[in-house]
CSV table of C-alpha atoms and ligand atoms in Angstrom, one decimal:
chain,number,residue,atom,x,y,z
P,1,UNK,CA,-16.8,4.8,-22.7
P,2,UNK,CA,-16.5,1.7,-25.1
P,3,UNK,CA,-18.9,-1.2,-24.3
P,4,UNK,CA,-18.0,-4.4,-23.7
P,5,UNK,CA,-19.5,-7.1,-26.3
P,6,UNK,CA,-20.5,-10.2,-24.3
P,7,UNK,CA,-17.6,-12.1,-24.8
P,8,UNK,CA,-16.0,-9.9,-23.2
P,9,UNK,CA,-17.8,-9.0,-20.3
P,10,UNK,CA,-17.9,-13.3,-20.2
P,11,UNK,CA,-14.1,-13.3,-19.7
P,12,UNK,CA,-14.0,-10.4,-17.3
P,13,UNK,CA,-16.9,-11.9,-15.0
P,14,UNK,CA,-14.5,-15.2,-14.9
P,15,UNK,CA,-11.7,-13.5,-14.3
P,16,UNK,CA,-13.1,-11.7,-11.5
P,17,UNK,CA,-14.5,-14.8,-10.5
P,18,UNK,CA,-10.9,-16.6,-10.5
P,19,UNK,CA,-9.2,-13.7,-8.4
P,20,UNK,CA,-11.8,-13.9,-5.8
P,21,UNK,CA,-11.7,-17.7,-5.3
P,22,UNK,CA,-7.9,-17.4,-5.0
P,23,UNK,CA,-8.2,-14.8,-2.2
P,24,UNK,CA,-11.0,-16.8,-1.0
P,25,UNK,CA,-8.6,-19.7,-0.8
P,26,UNK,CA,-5.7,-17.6,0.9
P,27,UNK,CA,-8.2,-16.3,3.3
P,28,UNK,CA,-9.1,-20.3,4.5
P,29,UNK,CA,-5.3,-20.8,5.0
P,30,UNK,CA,-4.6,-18.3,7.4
P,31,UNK,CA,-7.9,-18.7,9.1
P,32,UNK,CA,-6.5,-22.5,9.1
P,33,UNK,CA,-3.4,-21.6,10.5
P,34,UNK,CA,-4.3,-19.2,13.0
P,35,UNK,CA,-6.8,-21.8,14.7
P,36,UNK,CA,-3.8,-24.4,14.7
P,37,UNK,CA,-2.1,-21.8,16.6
P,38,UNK,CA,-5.2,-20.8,18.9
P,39,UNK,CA,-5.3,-17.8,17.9
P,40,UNK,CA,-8.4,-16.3,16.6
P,41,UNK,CA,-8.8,-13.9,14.2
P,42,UNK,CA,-11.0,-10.4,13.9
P,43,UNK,CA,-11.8,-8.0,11.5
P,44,UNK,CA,-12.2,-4.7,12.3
P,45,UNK,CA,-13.8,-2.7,9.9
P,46,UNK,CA,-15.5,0.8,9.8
P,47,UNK,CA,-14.6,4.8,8.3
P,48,UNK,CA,-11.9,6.4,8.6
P,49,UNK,CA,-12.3,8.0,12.2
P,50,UNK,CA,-14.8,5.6,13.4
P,51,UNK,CA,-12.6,4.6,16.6
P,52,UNK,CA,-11.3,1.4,15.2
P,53,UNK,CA,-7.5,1.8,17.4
P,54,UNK,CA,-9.8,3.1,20.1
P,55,UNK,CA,-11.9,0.1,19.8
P,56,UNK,CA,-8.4,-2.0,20.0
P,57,UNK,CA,-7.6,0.0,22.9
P,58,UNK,CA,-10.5,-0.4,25.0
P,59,UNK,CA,-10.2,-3.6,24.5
P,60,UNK,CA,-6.7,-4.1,25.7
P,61,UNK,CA,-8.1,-3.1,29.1
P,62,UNK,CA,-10.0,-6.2,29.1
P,63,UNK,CA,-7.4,-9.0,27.9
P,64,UNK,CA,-3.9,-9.0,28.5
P,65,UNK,CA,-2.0,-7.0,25.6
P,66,UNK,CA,0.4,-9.5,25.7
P,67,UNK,CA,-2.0,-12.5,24.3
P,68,UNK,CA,-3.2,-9.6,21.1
P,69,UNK,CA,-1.3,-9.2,18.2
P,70,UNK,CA,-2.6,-6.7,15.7
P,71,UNK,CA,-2.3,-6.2,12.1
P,72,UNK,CA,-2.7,-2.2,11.2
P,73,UNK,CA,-4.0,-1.7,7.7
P,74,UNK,CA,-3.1,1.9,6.5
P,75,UNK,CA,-2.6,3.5,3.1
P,76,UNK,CA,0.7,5.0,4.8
P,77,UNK,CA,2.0,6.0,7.9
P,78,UNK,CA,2.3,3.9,11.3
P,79,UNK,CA,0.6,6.8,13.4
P,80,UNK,CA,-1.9,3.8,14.7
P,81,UNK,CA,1.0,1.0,15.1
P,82,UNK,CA,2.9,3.2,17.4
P,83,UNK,CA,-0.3,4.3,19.5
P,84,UNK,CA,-1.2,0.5,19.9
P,85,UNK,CA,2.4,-0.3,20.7
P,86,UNK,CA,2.3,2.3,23.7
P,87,UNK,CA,-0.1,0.3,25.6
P,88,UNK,CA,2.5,-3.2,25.2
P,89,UNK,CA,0.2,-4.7,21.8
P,90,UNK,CA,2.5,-6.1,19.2
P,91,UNK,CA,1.7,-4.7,16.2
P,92,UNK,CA,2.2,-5.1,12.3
P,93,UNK,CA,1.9,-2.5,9.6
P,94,UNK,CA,0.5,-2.8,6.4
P,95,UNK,CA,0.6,0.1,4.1
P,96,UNK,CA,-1.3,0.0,0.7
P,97,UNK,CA,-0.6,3.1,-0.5
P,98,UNK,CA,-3.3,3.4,-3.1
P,99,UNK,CA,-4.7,0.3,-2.1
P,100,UNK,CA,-8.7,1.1,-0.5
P,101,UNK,CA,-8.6,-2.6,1.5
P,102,UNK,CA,-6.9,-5.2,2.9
P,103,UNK,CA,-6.6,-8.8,1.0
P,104,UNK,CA,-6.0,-12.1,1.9
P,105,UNK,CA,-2.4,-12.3,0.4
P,106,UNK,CA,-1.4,-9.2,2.0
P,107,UNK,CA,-2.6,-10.6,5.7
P,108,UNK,CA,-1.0,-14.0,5.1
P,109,UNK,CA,2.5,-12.6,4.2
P,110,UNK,CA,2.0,-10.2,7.6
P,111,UNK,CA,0.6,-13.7,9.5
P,112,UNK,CA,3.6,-15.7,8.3
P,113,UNK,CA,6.2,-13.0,9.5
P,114,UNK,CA,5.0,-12.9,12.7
P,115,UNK,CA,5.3,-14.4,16.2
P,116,UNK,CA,2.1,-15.9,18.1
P,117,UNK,CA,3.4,-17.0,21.1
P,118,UNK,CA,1.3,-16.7,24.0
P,119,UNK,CA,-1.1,-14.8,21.6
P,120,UNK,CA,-4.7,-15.6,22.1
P,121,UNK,CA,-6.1,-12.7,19.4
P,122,UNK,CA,-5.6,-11.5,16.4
P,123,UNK,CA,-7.2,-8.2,15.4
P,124,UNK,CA,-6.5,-6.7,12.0
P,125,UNK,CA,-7.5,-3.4,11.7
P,126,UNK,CA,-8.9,-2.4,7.6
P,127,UNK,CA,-8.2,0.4,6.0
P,128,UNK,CA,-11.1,2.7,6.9
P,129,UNK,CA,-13.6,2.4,4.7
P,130,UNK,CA,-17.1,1.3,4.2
P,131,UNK,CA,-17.3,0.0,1.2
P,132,UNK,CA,-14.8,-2.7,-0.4
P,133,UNK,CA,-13.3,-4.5,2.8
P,134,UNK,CA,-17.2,-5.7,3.1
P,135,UNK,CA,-17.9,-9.2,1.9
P,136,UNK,CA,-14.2,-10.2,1.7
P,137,UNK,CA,-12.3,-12.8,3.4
P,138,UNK,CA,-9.0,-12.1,4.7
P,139,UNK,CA,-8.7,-15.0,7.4
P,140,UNK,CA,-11.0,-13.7,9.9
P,141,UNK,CA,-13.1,-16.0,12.3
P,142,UNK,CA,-15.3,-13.0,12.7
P,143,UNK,CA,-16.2,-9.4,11.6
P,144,UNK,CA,-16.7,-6.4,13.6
P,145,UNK,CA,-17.8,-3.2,12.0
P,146,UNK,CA,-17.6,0.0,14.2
P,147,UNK,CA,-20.0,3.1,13.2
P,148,UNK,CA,-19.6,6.6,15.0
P,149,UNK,CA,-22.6,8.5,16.1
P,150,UNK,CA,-21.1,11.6,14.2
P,151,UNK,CA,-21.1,9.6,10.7
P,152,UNK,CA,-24.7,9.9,11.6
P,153,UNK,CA,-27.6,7.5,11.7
P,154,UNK,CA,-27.7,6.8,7.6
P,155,UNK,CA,-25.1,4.5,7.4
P,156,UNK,CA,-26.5,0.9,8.0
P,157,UNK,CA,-29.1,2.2,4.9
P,158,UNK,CA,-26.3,3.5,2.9
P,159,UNK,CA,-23.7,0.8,3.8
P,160,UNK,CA,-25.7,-2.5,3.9
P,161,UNK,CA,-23.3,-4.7,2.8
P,162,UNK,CA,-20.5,-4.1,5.5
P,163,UNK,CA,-23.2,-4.3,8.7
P,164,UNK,CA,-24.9,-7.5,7.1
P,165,UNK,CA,-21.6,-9.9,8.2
P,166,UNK,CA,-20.8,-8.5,11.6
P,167,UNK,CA,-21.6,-10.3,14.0
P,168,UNK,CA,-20.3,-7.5,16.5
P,169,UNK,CA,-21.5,-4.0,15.6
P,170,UNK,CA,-20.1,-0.9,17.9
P,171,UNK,CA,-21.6,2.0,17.7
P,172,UNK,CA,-18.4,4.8,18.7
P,173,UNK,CA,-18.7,8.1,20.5
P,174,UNK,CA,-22.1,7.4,21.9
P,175,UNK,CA,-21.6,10.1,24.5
P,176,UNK,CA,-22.1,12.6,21.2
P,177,UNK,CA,-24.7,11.1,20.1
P,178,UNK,CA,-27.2,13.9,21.7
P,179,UNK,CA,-24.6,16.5,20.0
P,180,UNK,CA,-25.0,15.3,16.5
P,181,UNK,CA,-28.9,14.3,16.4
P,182,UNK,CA,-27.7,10.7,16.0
P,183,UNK,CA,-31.2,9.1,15.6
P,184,UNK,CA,-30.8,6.3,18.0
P,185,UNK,CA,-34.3,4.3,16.8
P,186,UNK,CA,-33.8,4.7,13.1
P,187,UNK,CA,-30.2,3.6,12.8
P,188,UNK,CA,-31.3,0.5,15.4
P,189,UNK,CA,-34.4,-0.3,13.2
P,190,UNK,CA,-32.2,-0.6,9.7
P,191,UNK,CA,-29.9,-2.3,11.2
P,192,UNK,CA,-31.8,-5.0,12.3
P,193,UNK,CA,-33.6,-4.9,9.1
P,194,UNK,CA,-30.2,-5.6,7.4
P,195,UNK,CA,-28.6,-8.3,10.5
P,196,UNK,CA,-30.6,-9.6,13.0
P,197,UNK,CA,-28.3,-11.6,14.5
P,198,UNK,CA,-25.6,-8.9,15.3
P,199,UNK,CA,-24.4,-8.2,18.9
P,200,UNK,CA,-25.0,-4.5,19.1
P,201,UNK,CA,-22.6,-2.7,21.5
P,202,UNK,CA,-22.5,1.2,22.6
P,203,UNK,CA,-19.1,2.3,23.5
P,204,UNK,CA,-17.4,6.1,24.7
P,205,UNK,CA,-13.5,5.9,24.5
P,206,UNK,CA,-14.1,7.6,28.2
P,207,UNK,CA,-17.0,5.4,29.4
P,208,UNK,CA,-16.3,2.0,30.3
P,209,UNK,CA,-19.4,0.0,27.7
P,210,UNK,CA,-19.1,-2.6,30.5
P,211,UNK,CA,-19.5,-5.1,27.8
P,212,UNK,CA,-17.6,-7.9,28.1
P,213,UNK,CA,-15.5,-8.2,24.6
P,214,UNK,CA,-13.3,-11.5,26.0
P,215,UNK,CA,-16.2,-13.4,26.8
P,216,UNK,CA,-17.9,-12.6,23.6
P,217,UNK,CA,-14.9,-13.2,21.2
P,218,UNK,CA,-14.4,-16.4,23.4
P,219,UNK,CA,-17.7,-18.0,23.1
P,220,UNK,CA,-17.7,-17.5,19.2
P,221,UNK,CA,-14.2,-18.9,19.3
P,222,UNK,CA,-15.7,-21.9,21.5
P,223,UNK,CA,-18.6,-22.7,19.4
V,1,LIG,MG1,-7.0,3.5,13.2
V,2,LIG,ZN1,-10.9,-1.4,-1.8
C-alpha cells in the first residue's frame, strides 16, 4: 500500500471534511423543511434482519398509517415497500445498489418528490447496517436504532457509535431472547455505559410492547 505524505493526507482530511459539511448542510434543509410541513422525521437504523419494517409495522398499529410516510433504504429490491404498502403506509424506495447507507442528498431528492399531506411522520428506514449510517445526518429529528436479541448481547460493545445517538433503542425479538442466551444485564449495562439517556424499549412482532411510540415521538417533537 503506498503511504500518503502529509500533504496529502492534509488534502484528503479537508476534503472529507468538505463532503461532510455539505451533507451536513443537506441534512438541516430537509429537517427544515419537514418541520415547516409538521412532519417529523425518524431514523431507523439497525442490521440487516433486526425488525426495522416490523418496527414500522407495529407501529402503524398505534398511529394512523395515513399520517406516516416512509422512506425504504435498500441496496435493491422493494420487498419492504410493498410489505409496508399492504398495511395503507405510503412508501418510497431508495435503492443504492452498492451503496452501504443512506445520505442526505439521496433523502432530500426522495423528500422533495413526495406528498405530505395529512402526514404527521416521517420514518426512513437505513440500509441495514451497523456501522456507517451512525453519526450521519440525513434530516432526522431523531434516531432509533433497533438490535435483535439473536445478533446477541455484544453489539452495543462492538457498535458504540450507532447506540450512542438514539434516543430510542428497541431491543427486537425479545420473546427469543431465552432461546439465544441473549444476556439481558450485560447488553443493558454497556449500553448505558455508552447512552444514558436512551429510551430503552423491548418489543416481540407478536406481543403488543405496550409502549406508547406516538406519545414518545410526540413529546420529542413537542419539546
Ligand atoms: Mg426492512
Ligand atoms: Zn455506508
Amino acid at each position: 500500500m503506498k503511504m500518503l505524505n502529509e500533504q496529502e493526507t492534509q488534502k484528503r482530511l479537508e476534503l472529507n471534511k468538505k463532503v461532510r459539511e455539505l451533507n451536513d448542510s443537506v441534512a438541516n434543509e430537509t429537517s427544515r423543511l419537514l418541520s415547516e410541513k409538521g412532519v417529523f422525521c425518524i431514523n431507523i437504523m439497525g442490521s440487516p434482519g433486526a425488525g426495522k419494517t416490523t418496527f414500522i409495522e407495529l407501529v402503524s398499529r398505534q398511529i394512523n398509517p395515513k399520517q406516516i410516510a416512509v422512506i425504504q433504504g435498500d441496496l435493491e429490491s422493494d420487498v419492504d415497500k410493498k410489505r409496508l404498502e399492504k398495511l395503507g403506509i405510503d412508501s418510497h424506495q431508495i435503492n443504492t445498489h452498492t451503496g452501504c447507507h443512506l445520505n442526505a442528498e439521496m433523502v432530500k431528492l426522495a423528500v422533495d418528490s413526495m406528498e405530505f399531506g395529512g402526514k404527521k411522520f416521517l420514518f426512513i428506514e437505513n440500509v441495514g447496517n451497523l456501522v456507517c449510517p451512525a453519526n450521519k445526518k440525513i434530516g432526522q429529528h431523531l434516531n432509533v436504532v433497533i438490535s435483535s436479541t439473536t445478533e446477541g448481547s455484544d453489539k452495543p460493545k462492538k457498535y458504540p457509535i450507532i447506540f450512542r445517538d438514539a434516543e430510542l433503542i428497541v431491543i427486537s425479538k425479545y420473546d427469543l431472547a431465552g432461546h439465544v442466551d441473549f444476556d439481558e444485564p450485560s447488553y443493558i449495562s454497556d449500553l448505558k455505559n455508552i447512552n444514558a439517556k436512551a429510551e430503552i424499549v423491548k418489543i416481540s412482532k407478536n406481543m403488543p410492547s405496550g409502549f406508547d411510540f406516538a406519545g414518545f415521538f410526540g413529546e420529542i417533537r413537542n419539546k
